[in-house]
Coordinates of C-alpha atoms and ligand atoms in Angstrom, one line a residue:
X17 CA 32.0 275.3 147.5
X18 CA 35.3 274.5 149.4
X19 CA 38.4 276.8 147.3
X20 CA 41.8 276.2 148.7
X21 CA 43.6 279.5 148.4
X22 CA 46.9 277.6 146.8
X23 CA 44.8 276.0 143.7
X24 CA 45.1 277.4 140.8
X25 CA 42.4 277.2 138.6
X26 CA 42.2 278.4 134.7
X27 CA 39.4 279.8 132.7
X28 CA 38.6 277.1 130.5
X29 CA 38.3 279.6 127.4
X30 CA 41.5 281.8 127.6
X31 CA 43.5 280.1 130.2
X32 CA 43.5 283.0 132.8
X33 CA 43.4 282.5 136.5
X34 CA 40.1 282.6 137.9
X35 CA 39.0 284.6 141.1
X36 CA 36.2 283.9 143.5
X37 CA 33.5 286.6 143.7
X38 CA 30.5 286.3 145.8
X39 CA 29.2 283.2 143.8
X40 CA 31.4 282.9 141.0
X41 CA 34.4 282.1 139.4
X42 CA 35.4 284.8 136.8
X43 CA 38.3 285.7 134.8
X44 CA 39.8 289.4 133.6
X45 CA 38.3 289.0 130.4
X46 CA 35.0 288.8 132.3
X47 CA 34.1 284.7 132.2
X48 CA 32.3 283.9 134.5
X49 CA 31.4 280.7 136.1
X50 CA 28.3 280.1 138.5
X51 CA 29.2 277.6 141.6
X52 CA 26.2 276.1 142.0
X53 CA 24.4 275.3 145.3
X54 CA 25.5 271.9 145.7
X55 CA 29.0 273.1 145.9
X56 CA 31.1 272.6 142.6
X57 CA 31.8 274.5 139.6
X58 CA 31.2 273.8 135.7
X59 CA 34.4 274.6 134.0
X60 CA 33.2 272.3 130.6
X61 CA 32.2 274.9 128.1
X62 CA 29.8 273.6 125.4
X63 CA 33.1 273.9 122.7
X64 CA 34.8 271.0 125.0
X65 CA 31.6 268.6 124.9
X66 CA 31.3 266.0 122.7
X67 CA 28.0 264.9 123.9
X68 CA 24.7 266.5 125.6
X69 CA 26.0 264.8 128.9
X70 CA 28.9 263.3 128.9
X71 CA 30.6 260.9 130.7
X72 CA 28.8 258.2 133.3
X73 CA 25.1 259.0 133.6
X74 CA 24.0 259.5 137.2
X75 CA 22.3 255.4 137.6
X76 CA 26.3 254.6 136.5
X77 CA 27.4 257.1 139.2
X78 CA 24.7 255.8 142.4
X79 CA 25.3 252.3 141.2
X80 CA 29.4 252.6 141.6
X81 CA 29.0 255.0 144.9
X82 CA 26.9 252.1 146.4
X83 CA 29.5 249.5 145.1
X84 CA 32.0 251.1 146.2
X85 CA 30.9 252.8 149.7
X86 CA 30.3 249.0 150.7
X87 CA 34.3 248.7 150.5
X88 CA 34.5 245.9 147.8
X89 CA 37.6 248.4 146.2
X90 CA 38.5 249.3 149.6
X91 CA 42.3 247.8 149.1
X92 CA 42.4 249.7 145.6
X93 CA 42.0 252.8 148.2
X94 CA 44.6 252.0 150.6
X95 CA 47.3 251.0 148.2
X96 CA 46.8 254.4 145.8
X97 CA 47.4 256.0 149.6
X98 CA 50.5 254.2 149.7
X99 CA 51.6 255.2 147.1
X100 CA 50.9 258.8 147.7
X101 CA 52.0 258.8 151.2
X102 CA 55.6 257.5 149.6
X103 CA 56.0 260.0 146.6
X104 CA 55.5 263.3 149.2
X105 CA 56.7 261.8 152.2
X106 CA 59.0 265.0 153.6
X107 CA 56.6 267.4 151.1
X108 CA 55.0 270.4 153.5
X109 CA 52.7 270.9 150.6
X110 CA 50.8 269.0 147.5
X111 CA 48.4 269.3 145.3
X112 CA 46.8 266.6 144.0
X113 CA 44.5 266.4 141.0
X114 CA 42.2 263.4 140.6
X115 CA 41.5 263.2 137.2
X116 CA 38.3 261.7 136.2
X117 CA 37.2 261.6 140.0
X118 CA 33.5 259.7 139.3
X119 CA 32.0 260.4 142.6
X120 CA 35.2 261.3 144.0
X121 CA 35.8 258.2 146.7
X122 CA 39.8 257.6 145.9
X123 CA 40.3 261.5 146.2
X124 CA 38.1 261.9 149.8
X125 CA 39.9 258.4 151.0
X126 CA 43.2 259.8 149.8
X127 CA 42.5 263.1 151.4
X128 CA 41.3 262.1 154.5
X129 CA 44.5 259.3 154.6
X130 CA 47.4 262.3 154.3
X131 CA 45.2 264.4 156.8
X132 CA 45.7 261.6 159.3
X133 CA 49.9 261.5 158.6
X134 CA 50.5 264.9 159.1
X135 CA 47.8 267.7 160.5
X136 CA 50.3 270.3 159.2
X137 CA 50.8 269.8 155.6
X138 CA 49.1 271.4 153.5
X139 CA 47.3 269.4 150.7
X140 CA 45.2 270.7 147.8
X141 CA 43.1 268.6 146.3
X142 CA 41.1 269.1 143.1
X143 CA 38.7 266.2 141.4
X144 CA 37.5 266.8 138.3
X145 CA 35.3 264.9 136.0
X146 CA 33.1 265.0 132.7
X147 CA 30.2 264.0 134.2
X148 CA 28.2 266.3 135.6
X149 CA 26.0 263.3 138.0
X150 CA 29.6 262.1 139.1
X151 CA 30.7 265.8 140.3
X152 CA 27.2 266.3 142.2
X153 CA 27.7 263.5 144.0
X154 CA 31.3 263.8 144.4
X155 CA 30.4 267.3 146.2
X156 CA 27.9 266.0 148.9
X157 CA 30.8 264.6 150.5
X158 CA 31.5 267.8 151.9
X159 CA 35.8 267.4 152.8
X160 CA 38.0 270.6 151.7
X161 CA 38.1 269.1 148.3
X162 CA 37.5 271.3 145.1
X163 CA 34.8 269.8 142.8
X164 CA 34.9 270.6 139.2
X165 CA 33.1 269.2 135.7
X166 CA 35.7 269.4 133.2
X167 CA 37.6 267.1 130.8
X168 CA 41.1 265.4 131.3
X169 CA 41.6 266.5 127.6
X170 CA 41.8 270.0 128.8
X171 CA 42.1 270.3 132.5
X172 CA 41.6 273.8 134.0
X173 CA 44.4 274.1 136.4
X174 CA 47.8 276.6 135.7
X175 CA 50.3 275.2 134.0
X176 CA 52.8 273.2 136.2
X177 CA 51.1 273.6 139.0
X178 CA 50.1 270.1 139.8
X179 CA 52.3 268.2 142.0
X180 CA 50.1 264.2 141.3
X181 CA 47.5 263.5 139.2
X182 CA 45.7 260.4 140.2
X183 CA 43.8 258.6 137.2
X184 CA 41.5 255.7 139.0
X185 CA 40.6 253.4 135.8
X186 CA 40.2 256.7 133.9
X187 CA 41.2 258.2 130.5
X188 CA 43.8 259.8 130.2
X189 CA 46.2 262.2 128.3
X190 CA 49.5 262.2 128.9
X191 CA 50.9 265.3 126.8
X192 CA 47.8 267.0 128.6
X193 CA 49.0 265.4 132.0
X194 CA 52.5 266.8 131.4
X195 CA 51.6 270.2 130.8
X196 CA 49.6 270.6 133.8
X197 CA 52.4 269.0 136.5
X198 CA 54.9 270.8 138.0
X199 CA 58.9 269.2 136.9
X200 CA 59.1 265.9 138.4
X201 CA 55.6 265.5 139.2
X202 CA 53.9 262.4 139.4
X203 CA 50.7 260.5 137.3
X204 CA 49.9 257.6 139.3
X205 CA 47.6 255.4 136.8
X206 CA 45.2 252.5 138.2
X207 CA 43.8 249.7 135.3
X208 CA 42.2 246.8 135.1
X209 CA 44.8 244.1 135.2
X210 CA 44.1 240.7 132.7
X211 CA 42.2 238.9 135.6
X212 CA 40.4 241.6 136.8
X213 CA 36.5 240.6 136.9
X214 CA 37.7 237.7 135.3
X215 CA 35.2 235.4 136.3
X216 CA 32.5 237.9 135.8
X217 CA 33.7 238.6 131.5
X218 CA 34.3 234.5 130.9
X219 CA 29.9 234.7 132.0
X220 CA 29.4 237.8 129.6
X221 CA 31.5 237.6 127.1
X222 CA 31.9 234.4 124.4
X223 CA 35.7 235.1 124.4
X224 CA 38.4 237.1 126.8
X225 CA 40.3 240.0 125.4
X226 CA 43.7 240.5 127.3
X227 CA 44.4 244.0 128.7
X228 CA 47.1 245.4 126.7
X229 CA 48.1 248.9 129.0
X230 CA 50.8 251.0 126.6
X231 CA 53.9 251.4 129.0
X232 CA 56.0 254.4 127.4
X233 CA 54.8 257.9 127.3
X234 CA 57.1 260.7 126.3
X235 CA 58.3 263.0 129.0
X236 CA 57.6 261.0 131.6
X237 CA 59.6 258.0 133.2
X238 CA 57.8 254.9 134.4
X239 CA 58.9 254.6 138.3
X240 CA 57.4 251.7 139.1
X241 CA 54.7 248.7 138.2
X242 CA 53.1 246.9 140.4
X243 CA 49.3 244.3 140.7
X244 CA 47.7 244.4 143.6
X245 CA 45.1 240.9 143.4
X246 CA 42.6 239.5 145.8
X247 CA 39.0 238.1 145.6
X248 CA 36.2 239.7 146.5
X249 CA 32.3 237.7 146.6
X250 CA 29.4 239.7 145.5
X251 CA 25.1 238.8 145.8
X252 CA 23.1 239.3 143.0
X253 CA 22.3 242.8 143.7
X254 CA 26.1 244.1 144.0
X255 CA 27.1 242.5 141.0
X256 CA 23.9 244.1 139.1
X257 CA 25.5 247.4 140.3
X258 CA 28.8 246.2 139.3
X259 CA 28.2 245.9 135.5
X260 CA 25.9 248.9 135.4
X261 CA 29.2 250.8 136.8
X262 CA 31.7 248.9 134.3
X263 CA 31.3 249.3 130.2
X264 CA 30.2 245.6 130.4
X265 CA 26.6 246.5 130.4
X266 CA 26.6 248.1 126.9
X267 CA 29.1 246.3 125.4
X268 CA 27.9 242.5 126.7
X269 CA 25.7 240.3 124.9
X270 CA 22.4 239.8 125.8
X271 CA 22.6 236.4 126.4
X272 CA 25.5 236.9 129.0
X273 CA 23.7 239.5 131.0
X274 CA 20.7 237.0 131.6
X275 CA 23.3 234.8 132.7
X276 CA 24.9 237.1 135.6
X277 CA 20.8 237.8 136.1
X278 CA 20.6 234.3 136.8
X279 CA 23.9 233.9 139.8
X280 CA 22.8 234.1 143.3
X281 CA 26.3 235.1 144.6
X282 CA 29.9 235.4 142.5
X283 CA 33.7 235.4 143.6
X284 CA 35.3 237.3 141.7
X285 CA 39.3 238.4 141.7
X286 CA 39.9 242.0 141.6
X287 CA 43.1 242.7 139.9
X288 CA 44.3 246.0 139.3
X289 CA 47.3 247.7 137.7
X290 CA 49.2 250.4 139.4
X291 CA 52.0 252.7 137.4
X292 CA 53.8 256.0 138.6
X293 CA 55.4 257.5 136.0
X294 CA 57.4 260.6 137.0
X295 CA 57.6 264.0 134.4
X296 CA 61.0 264.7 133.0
X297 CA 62.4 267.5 135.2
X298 CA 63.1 270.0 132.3
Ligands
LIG305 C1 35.5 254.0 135.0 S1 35.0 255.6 135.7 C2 36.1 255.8 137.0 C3 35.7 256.8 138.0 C4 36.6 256.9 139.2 N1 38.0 257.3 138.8 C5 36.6 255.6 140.0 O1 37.5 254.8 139.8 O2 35.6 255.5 140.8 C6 35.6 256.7 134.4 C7 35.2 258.2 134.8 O3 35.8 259.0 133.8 C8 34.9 260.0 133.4 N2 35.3 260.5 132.1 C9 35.1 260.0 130.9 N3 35.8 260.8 130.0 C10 36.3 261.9 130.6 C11 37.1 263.0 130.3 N4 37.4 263.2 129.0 N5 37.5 263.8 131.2 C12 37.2 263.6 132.5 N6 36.5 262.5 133.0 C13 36.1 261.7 132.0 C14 33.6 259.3 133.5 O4 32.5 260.3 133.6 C15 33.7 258.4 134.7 O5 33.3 259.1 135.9

């Protein structure tokens, strides 16, 4: 498992830095954590789950790594890199928290894009998600990127010690978000924007529901808004991998799913909300 010396991880029961040793993570009061041979760490004790396994399940997790390794979201990438890039441009260090990583491709693009500015700075990036099938998978991509199971509702990183936490159509906690960054630290939020899979919801559903995303969060300062829309065509067996990766496979009627069964090809408009909001300074 890939440990950057600079990130500084929590015990998840009593909040005190953990050390490596040999093959674990442990704490002074003696917690230990196992890292497990395919090279991430569990920090989601029993007490912080809400389910047996929570989070996406692992055909959710191989259907959106196949999605999305065949670049449909590929733009989605390139403009949270953007972003990033323009938020630490002049920074010699980061770290970087992808909360709610799924199988971690925003983080290894993002990553791999800041490596490619500048050889020199040092970035530290940590994805985390709830699912343990997302943070397996999210590991076998092998870049100096810490993979941990854990919960956005109770991230185990030091306080303030977080300069950007990405969330990539995730859940998210803001009073939890603000705790973890350092003063003036970024969250950089990406959501489904009122077309987005339009085409694809007006087959499933028997009415549209507008996206409604909440737009003030105290302690923080929304820096900037901004859609990023284009179309994208997918064959029948991309799109079935598309609504097992979306909550449109549970929550669509039966009726509209033998309907997407029935398409040969879609186009469909990708439209996707991006907001920075900046922590007070205080
Ligand atoms: C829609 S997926 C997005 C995954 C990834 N950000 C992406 O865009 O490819 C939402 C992810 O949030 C995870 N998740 C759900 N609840 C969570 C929580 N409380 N803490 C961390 N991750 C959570 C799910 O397991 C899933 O991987």
């Amino acid at each position: 498992m890939y440990l950057h010396p600079n990130l500084a991880l929590i015990c998840p029961l009593d909040g005190k830095p953990l050390a490596r040793y040999e093959d674990q993570l442990s704490c002074d009061n003696g917690h230990s954590f196992d890292i497990a041979r395919q090279g991430y760490v569990n920090l989601l004790p029993v007490q912080q789950k809400k389910s047996k396994q929570p989070g996406d399940s692992k055909e959710m997790i191989i259907a959106r790594h196949r999605f999305l390794e065949a670049g449909y979201y590929l733009p989605v990438a390139d403009k949270l890199n953007e972003i990033v890039a323009s938020l630490t441009a002049g920074d010699s260090g980061i770290t970087l928290l992808d909360a709610g990583c799924g199988e971690g491709y925003y983080l290894a693009h993002c990553l791999q894009f800041l490596k490619c500015l500048s050889v020199t700075r040092d970035v530290v990036c940590l994805g985390m998600d709830i699912s343990k099938p997302a943070i397996i998978a999210a590991a076998k991509r092998k870049d100096e990127i810490t993979w941990v199971v854990g919960t956005n509702k109770s991230p185990p990183v030091e306080i303030q010690s977080v300069d950007i936490i990405i969330c990539m159509f995730g859940f998210y906690d803001m009073d939890v978000f603000a705790k973890a960054l350092k003063p003036g630290g970024y969250v950089i939020l990406a959501d489904a924007d009122n077309e987005h899979l339009l085409e694809l919801r007006q087959i499933i559903y028997p009415y549209i529901k507008s996206a409604s995303a909440r737009r003030d969060f105290s302690g923080f300062d929304l820096l900037s808004s901004l859609s990023l829309n284009y179309t994208i065509r997918l064959d029948q067996s991309t799109l079935a991998d598309l609504l097992l990766m979306t909550p449109h496979l549970y929550r669509a009627p039966k009726v509209g799913k033998e309907a997407v069964k029935a398409l040969s090809a879609l186009n469909l408009t990708v439209d996707v909300l991006f907001r920075v909001f900046q922590c007070h300074k205080t």
